[in-house]
Coordinates of C-alpha atoms in Angstrom, one line a residue:
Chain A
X1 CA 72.9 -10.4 5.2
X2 CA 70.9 -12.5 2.4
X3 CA 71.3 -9.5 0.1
X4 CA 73.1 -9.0 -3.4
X5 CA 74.1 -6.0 -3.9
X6 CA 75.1 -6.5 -7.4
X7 CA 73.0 -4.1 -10.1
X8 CA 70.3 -6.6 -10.8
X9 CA 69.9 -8.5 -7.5
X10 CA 66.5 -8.3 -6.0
X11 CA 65.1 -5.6 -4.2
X12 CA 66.1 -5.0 -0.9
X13 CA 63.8 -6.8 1.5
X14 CA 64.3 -4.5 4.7
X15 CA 65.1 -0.7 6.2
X16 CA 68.9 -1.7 4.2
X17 CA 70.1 1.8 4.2
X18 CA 71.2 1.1 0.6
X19 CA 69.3 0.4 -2.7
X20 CA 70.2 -2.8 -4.4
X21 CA 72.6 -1.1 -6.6
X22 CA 74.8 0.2 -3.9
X23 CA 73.6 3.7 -3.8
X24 CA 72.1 5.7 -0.4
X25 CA 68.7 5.0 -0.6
X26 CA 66.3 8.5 0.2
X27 CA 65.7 9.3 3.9
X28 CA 62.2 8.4 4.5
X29 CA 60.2 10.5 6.9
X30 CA 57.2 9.3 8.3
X31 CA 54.1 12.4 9.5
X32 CA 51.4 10.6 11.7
X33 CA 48.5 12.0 14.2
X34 CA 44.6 12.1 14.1
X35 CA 42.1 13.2 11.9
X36 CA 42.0 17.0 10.8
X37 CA 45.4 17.9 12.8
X38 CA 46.7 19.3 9.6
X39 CA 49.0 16.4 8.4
X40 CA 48.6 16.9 4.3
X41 CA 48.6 20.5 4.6
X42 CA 52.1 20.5 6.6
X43 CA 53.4 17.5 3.7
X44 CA 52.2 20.7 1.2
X45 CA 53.6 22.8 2.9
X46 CA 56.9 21.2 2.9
X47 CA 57.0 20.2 -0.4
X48 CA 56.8 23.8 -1.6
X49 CA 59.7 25.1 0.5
X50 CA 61.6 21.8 0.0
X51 CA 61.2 21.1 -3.9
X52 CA 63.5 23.4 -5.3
X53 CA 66.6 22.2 -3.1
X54 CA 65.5 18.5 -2.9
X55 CA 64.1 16.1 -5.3
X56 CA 61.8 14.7 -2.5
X57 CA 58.3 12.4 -3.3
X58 CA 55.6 11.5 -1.2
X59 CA 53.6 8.5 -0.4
X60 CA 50.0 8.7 1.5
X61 CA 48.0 6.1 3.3
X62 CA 44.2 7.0 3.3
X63 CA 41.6 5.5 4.5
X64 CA 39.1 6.1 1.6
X65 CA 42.1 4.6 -0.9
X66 CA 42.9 8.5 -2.7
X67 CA 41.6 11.6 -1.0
X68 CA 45.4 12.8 0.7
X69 CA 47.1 11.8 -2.5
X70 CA 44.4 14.0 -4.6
X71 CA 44.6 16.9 -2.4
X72 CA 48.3 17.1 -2.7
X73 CA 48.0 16.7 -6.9
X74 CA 45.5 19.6 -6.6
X75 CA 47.7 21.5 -4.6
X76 CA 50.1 21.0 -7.5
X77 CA 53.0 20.8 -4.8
X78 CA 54.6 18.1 -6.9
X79 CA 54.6 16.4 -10.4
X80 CA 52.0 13.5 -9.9
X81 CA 54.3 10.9 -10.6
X82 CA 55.8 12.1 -7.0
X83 CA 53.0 11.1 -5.6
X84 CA 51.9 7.7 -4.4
X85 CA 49.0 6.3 -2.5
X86 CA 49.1 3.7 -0.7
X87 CA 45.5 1.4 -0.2
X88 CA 45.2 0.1 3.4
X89 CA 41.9 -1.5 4.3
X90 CA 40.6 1.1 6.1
X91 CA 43.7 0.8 8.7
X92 CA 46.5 3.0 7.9
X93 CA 48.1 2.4 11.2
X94 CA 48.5 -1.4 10.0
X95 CA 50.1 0.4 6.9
X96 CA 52.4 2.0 8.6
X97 CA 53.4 -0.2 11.7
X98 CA 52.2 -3.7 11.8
X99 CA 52.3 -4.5 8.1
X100 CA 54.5 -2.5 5.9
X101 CA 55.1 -4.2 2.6
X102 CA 52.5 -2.2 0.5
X103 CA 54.8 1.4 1.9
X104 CA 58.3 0.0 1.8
X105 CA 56.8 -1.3 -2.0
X106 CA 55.7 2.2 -3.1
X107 CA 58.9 3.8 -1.6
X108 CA 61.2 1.4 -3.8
X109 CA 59.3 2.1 -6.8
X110 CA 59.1 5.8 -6.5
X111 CA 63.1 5.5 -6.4
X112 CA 63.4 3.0 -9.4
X113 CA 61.1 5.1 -11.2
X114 CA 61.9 9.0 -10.8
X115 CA 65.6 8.1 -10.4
X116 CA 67.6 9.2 -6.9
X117 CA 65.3 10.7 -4.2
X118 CA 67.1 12.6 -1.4
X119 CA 63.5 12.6 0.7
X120 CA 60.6 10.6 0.8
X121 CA 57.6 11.6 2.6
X122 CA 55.6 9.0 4.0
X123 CA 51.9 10.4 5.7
X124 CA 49.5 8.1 7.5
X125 CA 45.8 8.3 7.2
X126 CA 44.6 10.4 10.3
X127 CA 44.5 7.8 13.2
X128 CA 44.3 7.4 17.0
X129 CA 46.8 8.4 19.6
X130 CA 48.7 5.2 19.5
X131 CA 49.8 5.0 15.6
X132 CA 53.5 5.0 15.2
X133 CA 55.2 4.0 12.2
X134 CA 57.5 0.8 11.6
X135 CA 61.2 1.6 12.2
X136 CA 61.4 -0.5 8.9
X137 CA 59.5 2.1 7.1
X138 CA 60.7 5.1 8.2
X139 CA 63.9 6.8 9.8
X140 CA 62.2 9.5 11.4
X141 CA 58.6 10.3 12.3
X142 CA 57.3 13.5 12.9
X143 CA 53.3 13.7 15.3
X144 CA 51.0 16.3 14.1
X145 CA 48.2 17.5 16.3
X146 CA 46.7 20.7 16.5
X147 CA 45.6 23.1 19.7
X148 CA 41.6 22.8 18.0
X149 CA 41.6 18.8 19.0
X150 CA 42.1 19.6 22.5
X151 CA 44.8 21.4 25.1
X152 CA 45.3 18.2 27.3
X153 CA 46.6 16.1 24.2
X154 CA 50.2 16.7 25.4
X155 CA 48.9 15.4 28.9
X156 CA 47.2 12.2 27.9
X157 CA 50.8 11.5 25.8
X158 CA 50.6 8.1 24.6
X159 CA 53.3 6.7 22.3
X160 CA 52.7 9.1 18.8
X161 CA 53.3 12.2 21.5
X162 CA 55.8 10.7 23.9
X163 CA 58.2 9.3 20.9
X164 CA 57.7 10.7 17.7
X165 CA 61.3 11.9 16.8
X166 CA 59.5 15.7 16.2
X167 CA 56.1 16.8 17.5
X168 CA 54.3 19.5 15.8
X169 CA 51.6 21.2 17.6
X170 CA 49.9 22.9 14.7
X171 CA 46.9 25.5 14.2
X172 CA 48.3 28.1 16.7
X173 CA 46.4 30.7 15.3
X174 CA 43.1 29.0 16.4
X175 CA 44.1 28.5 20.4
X176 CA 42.2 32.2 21.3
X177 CA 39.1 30.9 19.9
X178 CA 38.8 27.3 20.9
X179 CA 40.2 28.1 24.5
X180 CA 43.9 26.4 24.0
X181 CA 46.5 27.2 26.3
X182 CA 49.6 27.0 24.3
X183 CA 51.6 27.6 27.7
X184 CA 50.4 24.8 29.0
X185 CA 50.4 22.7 26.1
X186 CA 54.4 23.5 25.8
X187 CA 55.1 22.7 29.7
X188 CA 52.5 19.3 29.5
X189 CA 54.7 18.2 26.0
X190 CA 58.1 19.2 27.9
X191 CA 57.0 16.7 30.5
X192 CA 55.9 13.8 28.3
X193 CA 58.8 14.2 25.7
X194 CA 62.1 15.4 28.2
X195 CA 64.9 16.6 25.0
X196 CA 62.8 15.4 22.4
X197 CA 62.0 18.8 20.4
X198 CA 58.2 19.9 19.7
X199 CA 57.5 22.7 17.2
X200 CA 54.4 25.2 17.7
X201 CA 53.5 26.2 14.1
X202 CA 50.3 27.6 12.4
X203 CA 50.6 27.4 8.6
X204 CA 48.6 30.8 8.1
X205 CA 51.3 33.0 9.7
X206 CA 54.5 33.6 7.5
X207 CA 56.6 31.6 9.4
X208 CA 54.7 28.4 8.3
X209 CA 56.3 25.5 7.7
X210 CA 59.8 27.2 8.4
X211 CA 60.7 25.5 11.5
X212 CA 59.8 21.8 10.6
X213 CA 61.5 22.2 6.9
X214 CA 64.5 23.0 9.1
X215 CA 64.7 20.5 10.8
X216 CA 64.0 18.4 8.0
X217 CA 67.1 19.8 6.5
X218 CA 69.1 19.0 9.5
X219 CA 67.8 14.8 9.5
X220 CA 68.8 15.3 5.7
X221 CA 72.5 16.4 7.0
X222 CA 72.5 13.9 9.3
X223 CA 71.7 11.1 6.9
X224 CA 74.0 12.5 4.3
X225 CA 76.8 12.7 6.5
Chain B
X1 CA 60.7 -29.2 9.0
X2 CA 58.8 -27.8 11.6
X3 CA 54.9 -27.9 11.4
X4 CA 55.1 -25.1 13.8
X5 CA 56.3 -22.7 10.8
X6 CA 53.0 -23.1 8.9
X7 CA 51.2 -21.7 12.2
X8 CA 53.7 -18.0 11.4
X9 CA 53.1 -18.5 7.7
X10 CA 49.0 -18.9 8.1
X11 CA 48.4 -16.1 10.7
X12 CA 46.4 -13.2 9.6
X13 CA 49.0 -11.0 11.0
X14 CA 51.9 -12.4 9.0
X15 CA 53.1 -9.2 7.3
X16 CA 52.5 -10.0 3.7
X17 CA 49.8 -7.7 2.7
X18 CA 46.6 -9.3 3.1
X19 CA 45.0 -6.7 5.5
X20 CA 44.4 -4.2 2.7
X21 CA 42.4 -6.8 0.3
X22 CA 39.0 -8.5 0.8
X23 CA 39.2 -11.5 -1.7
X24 CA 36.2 -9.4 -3.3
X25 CA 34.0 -9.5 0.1
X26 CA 33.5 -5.5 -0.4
X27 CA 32.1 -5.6 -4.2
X28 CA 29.4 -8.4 -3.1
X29 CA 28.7 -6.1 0.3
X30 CA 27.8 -3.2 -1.7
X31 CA 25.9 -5.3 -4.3
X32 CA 23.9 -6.6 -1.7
X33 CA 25.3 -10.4 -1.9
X34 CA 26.7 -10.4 1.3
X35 CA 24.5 -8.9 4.5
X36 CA 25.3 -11.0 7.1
X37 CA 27.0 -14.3 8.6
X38 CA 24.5 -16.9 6.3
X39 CA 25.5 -14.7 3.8
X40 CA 29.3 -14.5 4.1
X41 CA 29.2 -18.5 4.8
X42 CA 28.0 -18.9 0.9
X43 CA 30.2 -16.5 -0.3
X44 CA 33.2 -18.6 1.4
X45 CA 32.1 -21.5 0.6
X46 CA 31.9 -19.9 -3.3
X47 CA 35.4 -18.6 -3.2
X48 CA 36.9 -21.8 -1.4
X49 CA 35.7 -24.3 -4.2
X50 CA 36.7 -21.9 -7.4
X51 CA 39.7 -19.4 -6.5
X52 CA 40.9 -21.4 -3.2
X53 CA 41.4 -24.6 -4.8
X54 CA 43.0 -23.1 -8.1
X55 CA 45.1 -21.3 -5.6
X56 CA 46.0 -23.9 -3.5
X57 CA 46.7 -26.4 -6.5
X58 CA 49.0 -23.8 -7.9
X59 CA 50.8 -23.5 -4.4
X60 CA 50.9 -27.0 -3.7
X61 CA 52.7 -27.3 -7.2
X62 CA 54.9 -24.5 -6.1
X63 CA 56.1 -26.7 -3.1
X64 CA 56.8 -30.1 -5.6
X65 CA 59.0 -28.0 -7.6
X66 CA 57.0 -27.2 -10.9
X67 CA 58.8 -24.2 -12.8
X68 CA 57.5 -20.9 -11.1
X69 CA 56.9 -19.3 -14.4
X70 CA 54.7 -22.0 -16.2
X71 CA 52.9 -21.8 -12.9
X72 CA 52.0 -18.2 -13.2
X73 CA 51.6 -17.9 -16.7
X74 CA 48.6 -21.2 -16.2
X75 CA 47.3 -18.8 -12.8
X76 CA 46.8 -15.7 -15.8
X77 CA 45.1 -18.1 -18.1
X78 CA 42.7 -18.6 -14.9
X79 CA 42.8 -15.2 -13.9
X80 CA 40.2 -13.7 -16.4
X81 CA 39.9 -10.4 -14.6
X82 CA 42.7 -7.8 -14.8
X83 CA 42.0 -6.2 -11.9
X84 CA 42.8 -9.7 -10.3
X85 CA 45.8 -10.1 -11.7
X86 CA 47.0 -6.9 -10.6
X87 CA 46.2 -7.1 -6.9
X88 CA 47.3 -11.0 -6.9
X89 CA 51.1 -9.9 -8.4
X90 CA 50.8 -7.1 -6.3
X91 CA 50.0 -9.3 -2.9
X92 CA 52.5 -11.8 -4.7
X93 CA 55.1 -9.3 -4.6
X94 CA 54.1 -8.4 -1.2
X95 CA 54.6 -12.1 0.1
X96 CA 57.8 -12.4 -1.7
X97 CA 59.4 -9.8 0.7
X98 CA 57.9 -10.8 3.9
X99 CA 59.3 -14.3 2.9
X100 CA 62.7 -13.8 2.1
X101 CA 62.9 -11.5 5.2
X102 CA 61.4 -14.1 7.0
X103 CA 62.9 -17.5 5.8
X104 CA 65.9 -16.6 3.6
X105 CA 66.8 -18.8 0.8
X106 CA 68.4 -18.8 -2.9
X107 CA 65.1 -19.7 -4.6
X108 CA 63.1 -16.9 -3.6
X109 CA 65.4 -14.6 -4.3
X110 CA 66.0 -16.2 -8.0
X111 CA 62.1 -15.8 -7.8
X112 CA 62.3 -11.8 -7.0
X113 CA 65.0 -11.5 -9.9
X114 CA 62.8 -13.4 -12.6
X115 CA 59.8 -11.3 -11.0
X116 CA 60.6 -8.4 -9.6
X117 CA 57.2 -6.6 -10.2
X118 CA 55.6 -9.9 -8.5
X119 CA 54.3 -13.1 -9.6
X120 CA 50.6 -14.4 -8.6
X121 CA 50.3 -14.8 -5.0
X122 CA 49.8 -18.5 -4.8
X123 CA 53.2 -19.2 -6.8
X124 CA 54.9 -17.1 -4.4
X125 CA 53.2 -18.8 -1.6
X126 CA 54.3 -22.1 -2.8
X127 CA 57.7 -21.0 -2.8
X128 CA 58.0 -19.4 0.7
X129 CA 56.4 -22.6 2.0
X130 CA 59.1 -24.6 1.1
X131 CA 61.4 -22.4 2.2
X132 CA 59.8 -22.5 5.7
X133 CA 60.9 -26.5 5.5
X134 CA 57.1 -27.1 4.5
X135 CA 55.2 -29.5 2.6
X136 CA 52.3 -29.5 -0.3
X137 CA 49.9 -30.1 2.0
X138 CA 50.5 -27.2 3.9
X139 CA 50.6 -24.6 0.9
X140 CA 47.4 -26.0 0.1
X141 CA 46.1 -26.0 3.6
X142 CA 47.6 -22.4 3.5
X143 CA 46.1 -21.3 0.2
X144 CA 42.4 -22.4 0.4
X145 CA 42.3 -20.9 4.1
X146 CA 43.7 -17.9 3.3
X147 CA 40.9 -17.9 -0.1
X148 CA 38.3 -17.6 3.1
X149 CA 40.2 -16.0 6.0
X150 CA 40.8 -12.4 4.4
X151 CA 37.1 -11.9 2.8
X152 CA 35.6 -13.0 6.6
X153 CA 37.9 -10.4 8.9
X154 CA 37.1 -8.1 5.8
X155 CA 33.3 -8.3 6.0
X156 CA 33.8 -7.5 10.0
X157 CA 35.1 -4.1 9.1
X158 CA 32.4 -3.4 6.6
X159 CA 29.2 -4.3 8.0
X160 CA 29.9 -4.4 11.6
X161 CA 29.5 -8.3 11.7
X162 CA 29.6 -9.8 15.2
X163 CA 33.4 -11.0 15.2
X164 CA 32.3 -14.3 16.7
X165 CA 30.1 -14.9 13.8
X166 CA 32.4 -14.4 11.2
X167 CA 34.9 -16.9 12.8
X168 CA 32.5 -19.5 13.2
X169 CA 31.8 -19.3 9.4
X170 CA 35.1 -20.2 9.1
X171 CA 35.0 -22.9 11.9
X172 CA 32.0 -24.6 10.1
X173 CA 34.0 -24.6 6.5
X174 CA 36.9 -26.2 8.3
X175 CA 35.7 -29.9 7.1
X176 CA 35.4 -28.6 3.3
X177 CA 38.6 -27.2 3.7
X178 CA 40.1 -30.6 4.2
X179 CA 38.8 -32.0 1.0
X180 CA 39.6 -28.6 -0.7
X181 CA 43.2 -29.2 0.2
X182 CA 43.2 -32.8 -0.5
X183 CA 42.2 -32.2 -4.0
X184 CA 44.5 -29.2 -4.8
X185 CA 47.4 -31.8 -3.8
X186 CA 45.8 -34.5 -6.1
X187 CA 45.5 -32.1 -8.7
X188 CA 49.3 -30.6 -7.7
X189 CA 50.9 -34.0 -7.9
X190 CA 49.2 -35.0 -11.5
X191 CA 50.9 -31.6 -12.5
X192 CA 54.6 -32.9 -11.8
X193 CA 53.8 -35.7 -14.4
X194 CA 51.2 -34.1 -17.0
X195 CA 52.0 -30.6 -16.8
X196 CA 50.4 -27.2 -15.7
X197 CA 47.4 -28.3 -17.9
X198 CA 46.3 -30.8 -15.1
X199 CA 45.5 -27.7 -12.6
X200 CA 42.4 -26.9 -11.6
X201 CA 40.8 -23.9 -13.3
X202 CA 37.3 -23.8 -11.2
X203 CA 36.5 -19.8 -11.6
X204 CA 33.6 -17.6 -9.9
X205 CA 32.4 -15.1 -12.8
X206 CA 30.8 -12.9 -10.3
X207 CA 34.1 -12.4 -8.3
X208 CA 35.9 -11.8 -11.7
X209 CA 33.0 -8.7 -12.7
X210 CA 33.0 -8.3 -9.2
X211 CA 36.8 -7.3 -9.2
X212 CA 36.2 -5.2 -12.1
X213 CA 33.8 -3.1 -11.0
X214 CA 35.5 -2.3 -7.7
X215 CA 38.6 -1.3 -9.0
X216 CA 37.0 2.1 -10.8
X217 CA 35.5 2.8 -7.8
X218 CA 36.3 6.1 -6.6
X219 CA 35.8 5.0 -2.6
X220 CA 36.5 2.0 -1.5
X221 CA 38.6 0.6 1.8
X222 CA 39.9 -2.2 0.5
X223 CA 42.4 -2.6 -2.5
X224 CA 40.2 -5.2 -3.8

């Protein structure tokens, strides 16, 4: 390719595995779904169980410019200099899919400037069914939605559900009050997705998090390896 | 050359950025300066005559091979408002990758290494143009629409504007675009010989406070 790899070539221009100095770049994982499904609360969530084996960062895409990136620097889940957002004219799923210079930009300076970064995590702004991210942005993506936004979710599919490398079904506490059935969720996922592995998590049980860090950890293996 | 290139390099979707600025549309929405298509036509018509045909002078230059760095250092000097700066290195920048994915060449990447936090959009611009195979006229053609373009598909997102309306503002600035672009590539050519001096430095103070104002706001949708 066009690239120079020497210390002080350019920056990379595309999903180049490597930085411009030759070194593994961070795996970048990409956390998408709608509105209220629990998407900043899982990157917090992960961030406290993941910081203190990882040096990880996290870049947001809102809609109103700041308010993911100031929950998370409220949450004090990382030093704020972790944490980027990302302005997208009130469309993060052009962010995140159809034009991606402003994310692939904010995850090349949060390497250049906090040094080597074994994860990045890159969240849209709560969006429709349909938002995916770029392959060019991200590695892996994980879909969050949650039992309270509706049991047929799984049913209706579309392409967040059907091909998000993980899909998180989140707020299982809730699905005796709103009506949910999580049986039927799991079967409707099963038959949308085939192998592709979906996680049934509520971050207010002690489990948490537990089951999507792991399989964080096992991306990070993979992209080590 | 292919003409056909400055079609890719022109669309609203290339992926260069743009979608997340509105060349200053939302700062005069909330002030109450733009409320509707009359409206956004004067507004146009404003930025196409001041920052469009700086930008598309400075582009056009850009093409004829005037040094990247005296062209950027004259687009600061016309570039009163920080604010502006920032978001134009930062779209700059922006541009800079989706053109040396796009058409790959030695120049631009010379141009990321001597500015690799971004240089002023329109520099870039110039640059990736003749990378395409394209000529001055085209930057300029490329520059002034684009001045127009982005504030008009912005001002659709933030009043609800009829889509049809907003394109036929556009449609009905077509003619001054032609002379807009014609005198950027006057002004662009007089550059080779006299210098950056010779640029056009036509500015809008209201989309310089404008710019200012905006970027302390603490919600906003667009970056600028």
């Amino acid at each position: 390719m066009h690239l120079d790899h020497d210390h002080h070539g350019p920056a990379a221009v595309s999903a180049d595995s490597h930085r411009p100095d030759g070194t593994r770049r961070a795996l970048r994982i990409g956390l998408g779904g709608p509105v209220g499904s629990g998407k900043t609360a899982t990157v917090a969530a992960l961030c406290r169980i993941l910081r203190d084996e990882l040096s990880l960062a996290v870049v947001t895409n809102d809609i109103y410019t700041r308010e993911d990136a100031e929950f998370l620097l409220r949450e004090a889940v990382l030093p704020p200099e972790r944490i980027t957002a990302v302005e997208t004219g009130a469309c993060p799923h052009t962010a995140i899919r159809d034009d991606i210079s402003a994310n692939l930009e904010a995850v090349e300076d949060l390497e250049d400037e906090i040094g080597p970064l074994d994860l990045i995590l890159v969240e849209s702004g709560g969006d429709n069914l349909t938002a995916t991210f770029s392959k060019g942005l991200v590695d892996a993506q994980i879909f969050v939605i949650d039992v309270a936004g509706g049991d047929d979710i799984p049913r209706k599919g579309g392409p967040g559900v059907t091909t998000a490398d993980l899909l998180v079904v989140n707020k299982t506490d809730l699905a005796p009050y709103v009506g949910s059935d999580l049986g039927r969720m799991a079967a409707d996922a099963k038959a949308q997705r085939a192998e592709l592995p979906v996680v049934f998590q509520s971050l207010r049980t002690e489990a948490g998090v537990c089951e999507v860090a792991g399989w964080v950890r096992g991306r990070l293996a993979a992209w080590t390896a | 050359m292919s003409r056909a290139a400055l079609l890719v390099l022109a669309d609203g979707r290339f992926p260069a950025g743009g979608h997340a600025h509105s060349g200053g549309a939302e700062a005069a929405v909330k002030a109450g300066r733009i409320t509707g298509a009359g409206s956004l036509a004067d507004f146009c018509r404003g930025r196409l005559h001041t920052a469009g045909l700086v930008s598309g002078a400075v582009a056009a230059a850009a093409v004829l091979g005037v040094d990247p760095l005296e062209l950027d250092r004259a687009t600061d000097a016309r570039t009163p408002s920080p604010a502006l700066r920032v978001a134009a290195r930062k779209l700059g920048r922006q541009l800079m990758r989706a053109g040396r994915a796009t058409w790959p060449s030695a120049e631009l990447d010379a141009l990321a290494r001597q500015f690799p936090k971004g240089a002023h959009q329109p520099v870039v611009l110039g640059l990736v143009a003749r990378a395409a195979g394209l000529g001055a006229e085209d930057a300029a053609y490329c520059a002034a629409y684009e001045s127009v373009s982005g504030a008009a598909s912005a001002v659709v997102r933030l009043l609800s504007l009829d889509p049809f309306d907003a394109t036929g503002v556009l449609a009905r600035l077509a003619p001054e675009l032609d002379r807009v672009a014609d005198r950027a590539v006057e002004a662009a050519r007089a550059v080779v010989g006299d210098g950056v001096n010779a640029l056009p430095a036509a500015s809008a103070p209201l989309l310089e406070i404008g710019a200012e104002a905006h970027a302390a706001w603490a919600v906003r949708l667009f970056a600028s």
